[in-house]
Short mmCIF file of C-alpha atoms and ligand atoms in Angstrom, two decimals:
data_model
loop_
_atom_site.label_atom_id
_atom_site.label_comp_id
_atom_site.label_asym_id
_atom_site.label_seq_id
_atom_site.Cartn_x
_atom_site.Cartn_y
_atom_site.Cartn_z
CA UNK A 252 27.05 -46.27 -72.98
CA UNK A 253 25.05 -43.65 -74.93
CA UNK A 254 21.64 -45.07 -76.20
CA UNK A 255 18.38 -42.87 -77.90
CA UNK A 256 15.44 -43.84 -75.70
CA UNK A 257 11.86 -42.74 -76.85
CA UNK A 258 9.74 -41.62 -74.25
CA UNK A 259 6.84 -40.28 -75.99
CA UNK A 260 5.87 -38.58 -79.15
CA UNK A 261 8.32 -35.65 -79.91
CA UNK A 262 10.46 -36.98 -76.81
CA UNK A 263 13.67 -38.58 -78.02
CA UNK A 264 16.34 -38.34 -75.81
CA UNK A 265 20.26 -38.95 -75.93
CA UNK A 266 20.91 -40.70 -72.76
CA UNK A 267 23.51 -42.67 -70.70
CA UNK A 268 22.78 -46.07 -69.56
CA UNK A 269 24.43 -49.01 -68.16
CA UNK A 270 25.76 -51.68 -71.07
CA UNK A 271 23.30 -54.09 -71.28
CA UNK A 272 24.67 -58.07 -70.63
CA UNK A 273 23.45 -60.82 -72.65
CA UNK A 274 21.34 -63.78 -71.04
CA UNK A 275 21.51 -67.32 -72.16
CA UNK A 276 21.01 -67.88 -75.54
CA UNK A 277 21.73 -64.19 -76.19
CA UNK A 278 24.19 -62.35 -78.28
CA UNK A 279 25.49 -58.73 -77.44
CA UNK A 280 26.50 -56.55 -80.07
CA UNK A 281 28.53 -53.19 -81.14
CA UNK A 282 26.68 -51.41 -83.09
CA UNK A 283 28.22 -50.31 -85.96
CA UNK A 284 25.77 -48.50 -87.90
CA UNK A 285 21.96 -48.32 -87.64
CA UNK A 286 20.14 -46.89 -90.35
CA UNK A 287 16.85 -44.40 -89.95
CA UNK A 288 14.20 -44.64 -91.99
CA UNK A 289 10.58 -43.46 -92.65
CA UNK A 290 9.49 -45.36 -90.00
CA UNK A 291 11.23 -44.10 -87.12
CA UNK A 292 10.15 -40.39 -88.24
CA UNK A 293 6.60 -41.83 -87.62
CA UNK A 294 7.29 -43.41 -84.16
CA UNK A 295 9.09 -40.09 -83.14
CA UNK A 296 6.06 -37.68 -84.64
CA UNK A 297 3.36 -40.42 -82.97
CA UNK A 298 4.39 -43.09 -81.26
CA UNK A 299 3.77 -46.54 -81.91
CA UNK A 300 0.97 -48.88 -80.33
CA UNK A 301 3.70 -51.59 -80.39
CA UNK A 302 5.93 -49.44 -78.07
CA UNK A 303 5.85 -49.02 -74.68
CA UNK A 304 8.25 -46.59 -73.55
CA UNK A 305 11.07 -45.99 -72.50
CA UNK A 306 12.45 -47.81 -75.87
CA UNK A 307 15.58 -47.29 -77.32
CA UNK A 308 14.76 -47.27 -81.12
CA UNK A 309 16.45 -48.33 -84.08
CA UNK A 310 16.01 -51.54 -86.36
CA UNK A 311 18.50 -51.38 -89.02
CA UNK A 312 21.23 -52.57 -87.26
CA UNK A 313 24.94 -54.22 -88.14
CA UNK A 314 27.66 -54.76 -85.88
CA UNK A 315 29.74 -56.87 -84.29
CA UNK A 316 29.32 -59.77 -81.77
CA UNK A 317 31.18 -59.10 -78.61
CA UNK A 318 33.38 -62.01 -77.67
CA UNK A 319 34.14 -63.31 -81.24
CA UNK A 320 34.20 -60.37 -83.14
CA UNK A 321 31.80 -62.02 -86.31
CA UNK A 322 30.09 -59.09 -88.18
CA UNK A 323 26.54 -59.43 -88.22
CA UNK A 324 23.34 -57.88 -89.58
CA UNK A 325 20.16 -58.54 -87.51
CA UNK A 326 16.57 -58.67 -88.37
CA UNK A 327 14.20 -56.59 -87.41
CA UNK A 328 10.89 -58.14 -87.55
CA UNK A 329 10.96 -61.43 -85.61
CA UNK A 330 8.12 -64.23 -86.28
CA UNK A 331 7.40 -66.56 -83.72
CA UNK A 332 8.36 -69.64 -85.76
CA UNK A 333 5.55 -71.76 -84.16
CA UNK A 334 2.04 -70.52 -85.26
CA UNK A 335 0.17 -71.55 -88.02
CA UNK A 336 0.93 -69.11 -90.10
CA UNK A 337 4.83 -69.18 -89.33
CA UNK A 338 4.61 -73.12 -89.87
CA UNK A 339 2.75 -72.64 -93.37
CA UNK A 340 5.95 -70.48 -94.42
CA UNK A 341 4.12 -66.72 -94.24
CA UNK A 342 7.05 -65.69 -91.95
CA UNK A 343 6.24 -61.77 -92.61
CA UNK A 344 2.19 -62.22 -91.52
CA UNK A 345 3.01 -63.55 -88.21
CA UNK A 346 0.21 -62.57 -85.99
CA UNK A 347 2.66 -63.19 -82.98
CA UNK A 348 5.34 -60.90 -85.02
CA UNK A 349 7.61 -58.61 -82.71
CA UNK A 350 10.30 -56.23 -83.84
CA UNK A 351 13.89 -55.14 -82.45
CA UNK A 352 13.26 -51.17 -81.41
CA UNK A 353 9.47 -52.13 -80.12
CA UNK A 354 9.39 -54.46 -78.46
CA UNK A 355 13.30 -54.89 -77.45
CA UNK A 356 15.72 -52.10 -77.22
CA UNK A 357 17.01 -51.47 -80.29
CA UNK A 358 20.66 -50.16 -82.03
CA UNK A 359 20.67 -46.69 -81.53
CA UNK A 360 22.99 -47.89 -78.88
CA UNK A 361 26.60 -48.68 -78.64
CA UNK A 362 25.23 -52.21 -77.48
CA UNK A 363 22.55 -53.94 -78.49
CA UNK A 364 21.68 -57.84 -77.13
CA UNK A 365 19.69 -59.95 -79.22
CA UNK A 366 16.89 -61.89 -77.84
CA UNK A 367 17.28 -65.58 -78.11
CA UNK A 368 14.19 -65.76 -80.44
CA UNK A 369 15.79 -64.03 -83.06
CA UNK A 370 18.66 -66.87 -83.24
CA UNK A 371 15.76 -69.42 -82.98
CA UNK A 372 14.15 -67.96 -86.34
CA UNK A 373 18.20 -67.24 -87.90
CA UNK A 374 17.90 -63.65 -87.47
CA UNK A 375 21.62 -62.82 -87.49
CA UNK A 376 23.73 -62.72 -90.61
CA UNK A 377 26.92 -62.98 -91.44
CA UNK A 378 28.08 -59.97 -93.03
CA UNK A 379 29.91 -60.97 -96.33
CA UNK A 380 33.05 -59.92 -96.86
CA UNK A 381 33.40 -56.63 -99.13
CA UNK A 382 30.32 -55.71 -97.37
CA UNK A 383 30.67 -52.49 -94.66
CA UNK A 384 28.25 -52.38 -91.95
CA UNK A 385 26.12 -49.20 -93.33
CA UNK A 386 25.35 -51.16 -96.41
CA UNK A 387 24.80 -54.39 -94.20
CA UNK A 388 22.26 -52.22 -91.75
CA UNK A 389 20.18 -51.30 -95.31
CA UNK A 390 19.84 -55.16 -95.53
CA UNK A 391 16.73 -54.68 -93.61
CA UNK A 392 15.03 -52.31 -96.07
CA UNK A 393 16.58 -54.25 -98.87
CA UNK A 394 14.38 -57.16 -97.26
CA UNK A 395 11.14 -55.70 -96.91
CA UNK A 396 11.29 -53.98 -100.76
CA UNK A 397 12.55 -57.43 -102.01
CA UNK A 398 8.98 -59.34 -99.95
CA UNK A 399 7.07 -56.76 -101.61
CA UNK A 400 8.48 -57.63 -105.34
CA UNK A 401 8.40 -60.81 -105.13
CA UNK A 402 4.37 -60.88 -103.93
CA UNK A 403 3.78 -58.59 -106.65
CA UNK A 404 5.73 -60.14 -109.55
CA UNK A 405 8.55 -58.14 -110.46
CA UNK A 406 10.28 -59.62 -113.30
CA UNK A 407 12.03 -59.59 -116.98
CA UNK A 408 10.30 -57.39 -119.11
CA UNK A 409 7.92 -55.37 -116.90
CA UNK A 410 7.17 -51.97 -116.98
CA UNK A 411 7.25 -51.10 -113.52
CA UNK A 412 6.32 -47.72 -111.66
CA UNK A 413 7.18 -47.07 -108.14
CA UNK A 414 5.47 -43.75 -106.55
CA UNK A 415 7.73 -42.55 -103.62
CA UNK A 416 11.20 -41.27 -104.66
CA UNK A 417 12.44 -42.10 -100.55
CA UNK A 418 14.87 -44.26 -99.89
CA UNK A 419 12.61 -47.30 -100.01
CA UNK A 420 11.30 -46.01 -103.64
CA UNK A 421 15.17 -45.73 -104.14
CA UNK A 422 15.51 -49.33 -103.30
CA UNK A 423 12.40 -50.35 -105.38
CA UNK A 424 13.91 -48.74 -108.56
CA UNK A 425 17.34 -50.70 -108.07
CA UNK A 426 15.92 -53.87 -107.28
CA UNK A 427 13.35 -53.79 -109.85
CA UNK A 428 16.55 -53.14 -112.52
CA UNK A 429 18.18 -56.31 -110.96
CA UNK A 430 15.15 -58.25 -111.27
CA UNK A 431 15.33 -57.73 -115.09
CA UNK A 432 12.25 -55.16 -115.29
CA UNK A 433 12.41 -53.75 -118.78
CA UNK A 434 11.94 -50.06 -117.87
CA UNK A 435 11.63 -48.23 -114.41
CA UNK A 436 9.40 -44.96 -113.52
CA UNK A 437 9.72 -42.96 -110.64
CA UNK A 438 6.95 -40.97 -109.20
CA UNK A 439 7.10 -37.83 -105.92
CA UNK A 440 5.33 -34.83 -105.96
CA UNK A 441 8.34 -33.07 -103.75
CA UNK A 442 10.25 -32.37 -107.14
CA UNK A 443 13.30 -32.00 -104.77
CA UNK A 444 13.30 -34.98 -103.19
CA UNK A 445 12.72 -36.97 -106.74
CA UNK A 446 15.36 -34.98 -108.53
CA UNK A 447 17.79 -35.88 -105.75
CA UNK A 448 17.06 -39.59 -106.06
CA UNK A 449 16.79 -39.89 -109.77
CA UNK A 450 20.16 -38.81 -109.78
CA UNK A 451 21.21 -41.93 -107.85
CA UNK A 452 19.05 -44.46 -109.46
CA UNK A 453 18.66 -43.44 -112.48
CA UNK A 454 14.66 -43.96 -113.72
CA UNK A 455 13.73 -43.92 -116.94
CA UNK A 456 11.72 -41.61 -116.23
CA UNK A 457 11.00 -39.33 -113.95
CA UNK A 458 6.75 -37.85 -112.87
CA UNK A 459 5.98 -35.15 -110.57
CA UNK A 460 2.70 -34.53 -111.88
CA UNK A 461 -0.50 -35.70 -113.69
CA UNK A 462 0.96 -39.19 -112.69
CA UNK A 463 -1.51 -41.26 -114.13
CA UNK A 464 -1.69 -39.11 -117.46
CA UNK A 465 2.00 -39.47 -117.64
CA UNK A 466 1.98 -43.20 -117.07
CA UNK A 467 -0.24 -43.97 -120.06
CA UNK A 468 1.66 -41.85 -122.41
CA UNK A 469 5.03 -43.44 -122.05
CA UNK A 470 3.67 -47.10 -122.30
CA UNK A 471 1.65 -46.01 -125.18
CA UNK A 472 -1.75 -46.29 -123.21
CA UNK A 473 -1.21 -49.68 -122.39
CA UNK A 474 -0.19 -49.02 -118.39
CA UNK A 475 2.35 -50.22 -116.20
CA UNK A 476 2.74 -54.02 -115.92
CA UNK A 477 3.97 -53.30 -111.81
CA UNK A 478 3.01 -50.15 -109.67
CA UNK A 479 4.36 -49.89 -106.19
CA UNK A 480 3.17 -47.32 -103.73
CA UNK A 481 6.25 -46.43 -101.57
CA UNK A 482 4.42 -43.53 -99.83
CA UNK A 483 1.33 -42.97 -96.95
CA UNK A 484 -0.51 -41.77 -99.79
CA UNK A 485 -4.39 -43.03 -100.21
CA UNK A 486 -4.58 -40.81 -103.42
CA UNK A 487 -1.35 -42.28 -104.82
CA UNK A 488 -2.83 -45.96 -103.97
CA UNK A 489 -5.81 -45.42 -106.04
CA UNK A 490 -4.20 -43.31 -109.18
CA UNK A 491 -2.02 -46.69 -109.28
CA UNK A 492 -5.35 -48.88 -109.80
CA UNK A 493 -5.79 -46.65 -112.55
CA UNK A 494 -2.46 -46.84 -114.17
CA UNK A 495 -1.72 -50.44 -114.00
CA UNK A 496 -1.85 -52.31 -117.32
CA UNK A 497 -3.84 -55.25 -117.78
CA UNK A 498 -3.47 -58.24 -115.63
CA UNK A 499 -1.06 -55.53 -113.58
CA UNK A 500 -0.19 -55.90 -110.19
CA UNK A 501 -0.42 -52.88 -107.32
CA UNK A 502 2.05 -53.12 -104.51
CA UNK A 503 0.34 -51.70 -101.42
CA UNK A 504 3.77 -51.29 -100.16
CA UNK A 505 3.53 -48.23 -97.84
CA UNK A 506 0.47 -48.14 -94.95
CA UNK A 507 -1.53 -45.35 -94.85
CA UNK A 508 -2.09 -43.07 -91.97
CA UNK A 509 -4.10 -45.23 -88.98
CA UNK A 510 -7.22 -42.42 -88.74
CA UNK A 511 -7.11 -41.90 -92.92
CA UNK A 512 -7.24 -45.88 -94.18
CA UNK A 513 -10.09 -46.08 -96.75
CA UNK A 514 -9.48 -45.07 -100.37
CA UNK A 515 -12.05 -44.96 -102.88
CA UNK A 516 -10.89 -47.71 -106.00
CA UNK A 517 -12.87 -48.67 -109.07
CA UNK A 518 -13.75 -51.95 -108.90
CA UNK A 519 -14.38 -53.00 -112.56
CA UNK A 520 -11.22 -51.66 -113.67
CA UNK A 521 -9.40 -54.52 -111.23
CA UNK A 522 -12.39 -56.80 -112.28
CA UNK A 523 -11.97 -56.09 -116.43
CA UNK A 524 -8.57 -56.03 -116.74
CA UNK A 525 -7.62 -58.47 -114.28
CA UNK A 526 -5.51 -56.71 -111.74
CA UNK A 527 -4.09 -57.99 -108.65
CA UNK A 528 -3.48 -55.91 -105.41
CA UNK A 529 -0.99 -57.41 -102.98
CA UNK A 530 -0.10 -55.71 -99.54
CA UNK A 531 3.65 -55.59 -98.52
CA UNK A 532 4.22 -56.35 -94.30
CA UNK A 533 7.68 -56.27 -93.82
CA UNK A 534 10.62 -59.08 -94.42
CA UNK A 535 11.17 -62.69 -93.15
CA UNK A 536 14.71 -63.72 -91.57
CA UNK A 537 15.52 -65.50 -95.18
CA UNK A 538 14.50 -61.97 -97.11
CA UNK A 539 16.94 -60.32 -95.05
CA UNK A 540 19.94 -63.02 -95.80
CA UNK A 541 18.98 -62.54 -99.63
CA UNK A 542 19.30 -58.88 -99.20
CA UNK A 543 22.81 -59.09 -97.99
CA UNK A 544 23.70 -61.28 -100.98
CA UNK A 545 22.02 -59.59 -103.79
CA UNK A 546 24.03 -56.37 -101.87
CA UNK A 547 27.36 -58.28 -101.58
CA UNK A 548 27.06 -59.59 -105.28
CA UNK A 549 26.58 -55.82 -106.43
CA UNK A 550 23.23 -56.67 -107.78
CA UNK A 551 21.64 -54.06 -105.58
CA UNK A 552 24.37 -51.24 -105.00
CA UNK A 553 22.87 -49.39 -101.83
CA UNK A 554 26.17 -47.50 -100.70
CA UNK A 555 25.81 -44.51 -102.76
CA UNK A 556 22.40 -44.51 -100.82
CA UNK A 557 23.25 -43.09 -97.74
CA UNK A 558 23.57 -40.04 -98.18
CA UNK A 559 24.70 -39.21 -94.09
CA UNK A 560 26.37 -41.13 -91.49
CA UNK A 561 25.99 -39.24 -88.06
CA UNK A 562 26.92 -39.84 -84.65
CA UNK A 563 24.06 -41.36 -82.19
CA UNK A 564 24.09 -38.00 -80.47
CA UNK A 565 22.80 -36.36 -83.59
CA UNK A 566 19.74 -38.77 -83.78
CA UNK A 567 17.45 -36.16 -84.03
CA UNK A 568 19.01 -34.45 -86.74
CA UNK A 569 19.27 -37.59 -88.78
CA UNK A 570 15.46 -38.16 -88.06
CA UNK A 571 14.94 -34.64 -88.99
CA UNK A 572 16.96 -34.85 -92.43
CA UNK A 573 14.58 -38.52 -93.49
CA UNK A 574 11.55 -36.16 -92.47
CA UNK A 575 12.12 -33.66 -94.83
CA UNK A 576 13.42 -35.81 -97.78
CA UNK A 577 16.40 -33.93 -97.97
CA UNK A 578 18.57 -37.14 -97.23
CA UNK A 579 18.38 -40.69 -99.07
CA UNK A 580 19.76 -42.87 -96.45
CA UNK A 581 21.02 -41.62 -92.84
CA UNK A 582 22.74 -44.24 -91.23
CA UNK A 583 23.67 -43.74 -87.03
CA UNK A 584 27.26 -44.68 -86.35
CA UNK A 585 27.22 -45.07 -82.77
ZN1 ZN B 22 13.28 -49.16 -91.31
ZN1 ZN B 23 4.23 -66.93 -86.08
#
């Protein structure tokens, strides 16, 4: 079968390799589609310190189970189930956390077995009928945007800005809509990239500059009730502390660059007007079931979201297109 194995940074390579068989307690997959995202970009460009390669990458994956032909989505982030943090619920801070595509092959593959520890946490979904495996694959995503709106309070009535106008800022703006927030702001300083998503999702209103500034003057100096940071972007993080209304809440939701981590915040404006700063780590296996329901129900459409569906050889290019924001969604149809 073909597979994408990483090698090392800026070594990606389209190769053939023997169809993997499932153990016990194991189920092998088709792959349907896998979706890119942001985050394979990165482990392309740099690597990752959770991979050790070779590693065929890909984490967004929906397909079908060889032998009885169930349609599936899978998780990618896989909790242990058994530490203390697991057993206190906080699925997505488990320290003992591994993830398909790092630290098991992954579905940029025409198969893909799952390891038996993803069943023991209920890591496989069943794909809802209606549903088509590119929109089941953005499940994943779906989950991680949904952990990071419900830790910072998304709901009815909110005015809610989310800086990053990628396909997880994409996902942020629909979700936010379904969760009842009473008007949605989109934020990106590539005026391309923002003009190309607010034509999908549809903000309010859309910023490209002077973010803050324009922030203040559309909720009549009063702020933004939510602000997500859907970007690597230190300066974004801390014009967001300064845009957030009081008793606001600022979604860390992006990581910043490993060497580049500190930002500069003022402390009395979270201190005065009683903000709360929550960090975003992913999606537990029930996030991920959620996802494919509020997607299913048509509470979150993500279909008109992917914007390409290539074949595995063309990887790269898909990669290439989430790089330079000139794509929403790429799924891999392998
Ligand atoms: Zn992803
Ligand atoms: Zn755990």
């Amino acid at each position: 079968m073909k597979v994408a194995r990483f090698h090392a940074p800026g070594d990606l390579r389209i190769e053939d390799a023997p169809e993997p068989q499932a153990g016990p307690g194991e189920l092998k997959i088709r792959v349907r589609n896998c979706s890119t995202c942001g985050t394979d970009a990165k482990i392309f460009r740099y690597g990752h310190h959770h991979i050790r390669p070779p590693r065929v990458m890909g984490h967004e994956i929906a397909g079908e189970v060889v032998g009885t032909g169930a349609r599936v989505q899978v998780i990618a982030a896989i909790p242990c189930g058994t530490c203390p943090e697991c057993r206190r619920g906080r699925l997505t801070v488990c320290p003992r956390q591994e993830s398909m595509g790092y630290h098991y092959d992954g579905g940029f593959a025409e198969y893909v077995v799952v390891p038996a520890k993803v069943l023991a946490v209920n890591g496989v979904n069943t794909v809802p009928d209606g549903v088509g495996f590119a929109e089941a694959s953005v499940a994943e995503p779906l989950a991680c945007v949904l952990n990071g709106q419900s830790l910072a309070g998304v709901g009815p009535g909110d005015d809610v800005v989310v800086m990053g106008a990628g396909p997880i800022g994409c996902l942020h703006v629909r979700l936010a809509r379904a969760r009842g927030a009473s008007r949605v702001f989109l934020v990106d300083v590539n005026a391309d990239r923002l003009a190309m998503a607010a034509a999908l999702v549809r903000p309010d209103a859309v910023i490209d500059s002077d973010a803050v500034g324009q922030v203040l003057k559309l909720t009549g100096g009063r702020g933004a009730d939510v602000v997500i940071i859907a970007a690597a972007s230190g300066a974004a993080q801390e014009q967001a502390v300064r845009m957030a209304a009081r008793q606001g809440r600022v979604s860390f939701f992006g990581g910043l660059p490993k060497d580049d981590p500190v930002i500069a915040l003022d402390a009395n404006l979270v201190h005065y007007r009683e903000l709360t700063i929550v960090g975003a780590n992913g999606s537990s296996p029930a996030h991920n079931a959620e996802a494919l329901r509020l997607v299913a129900e048509g509470a979150v459409v993500v279909s008109d979201l992917i914007t390409h569906r290539l074949p595995l050889p063309r990887v790269l290019d898909g990669i290439d297109l989430v790089s330079t924001g000139k794509a929403i969604k790429v799924t891999i149809e392998p």
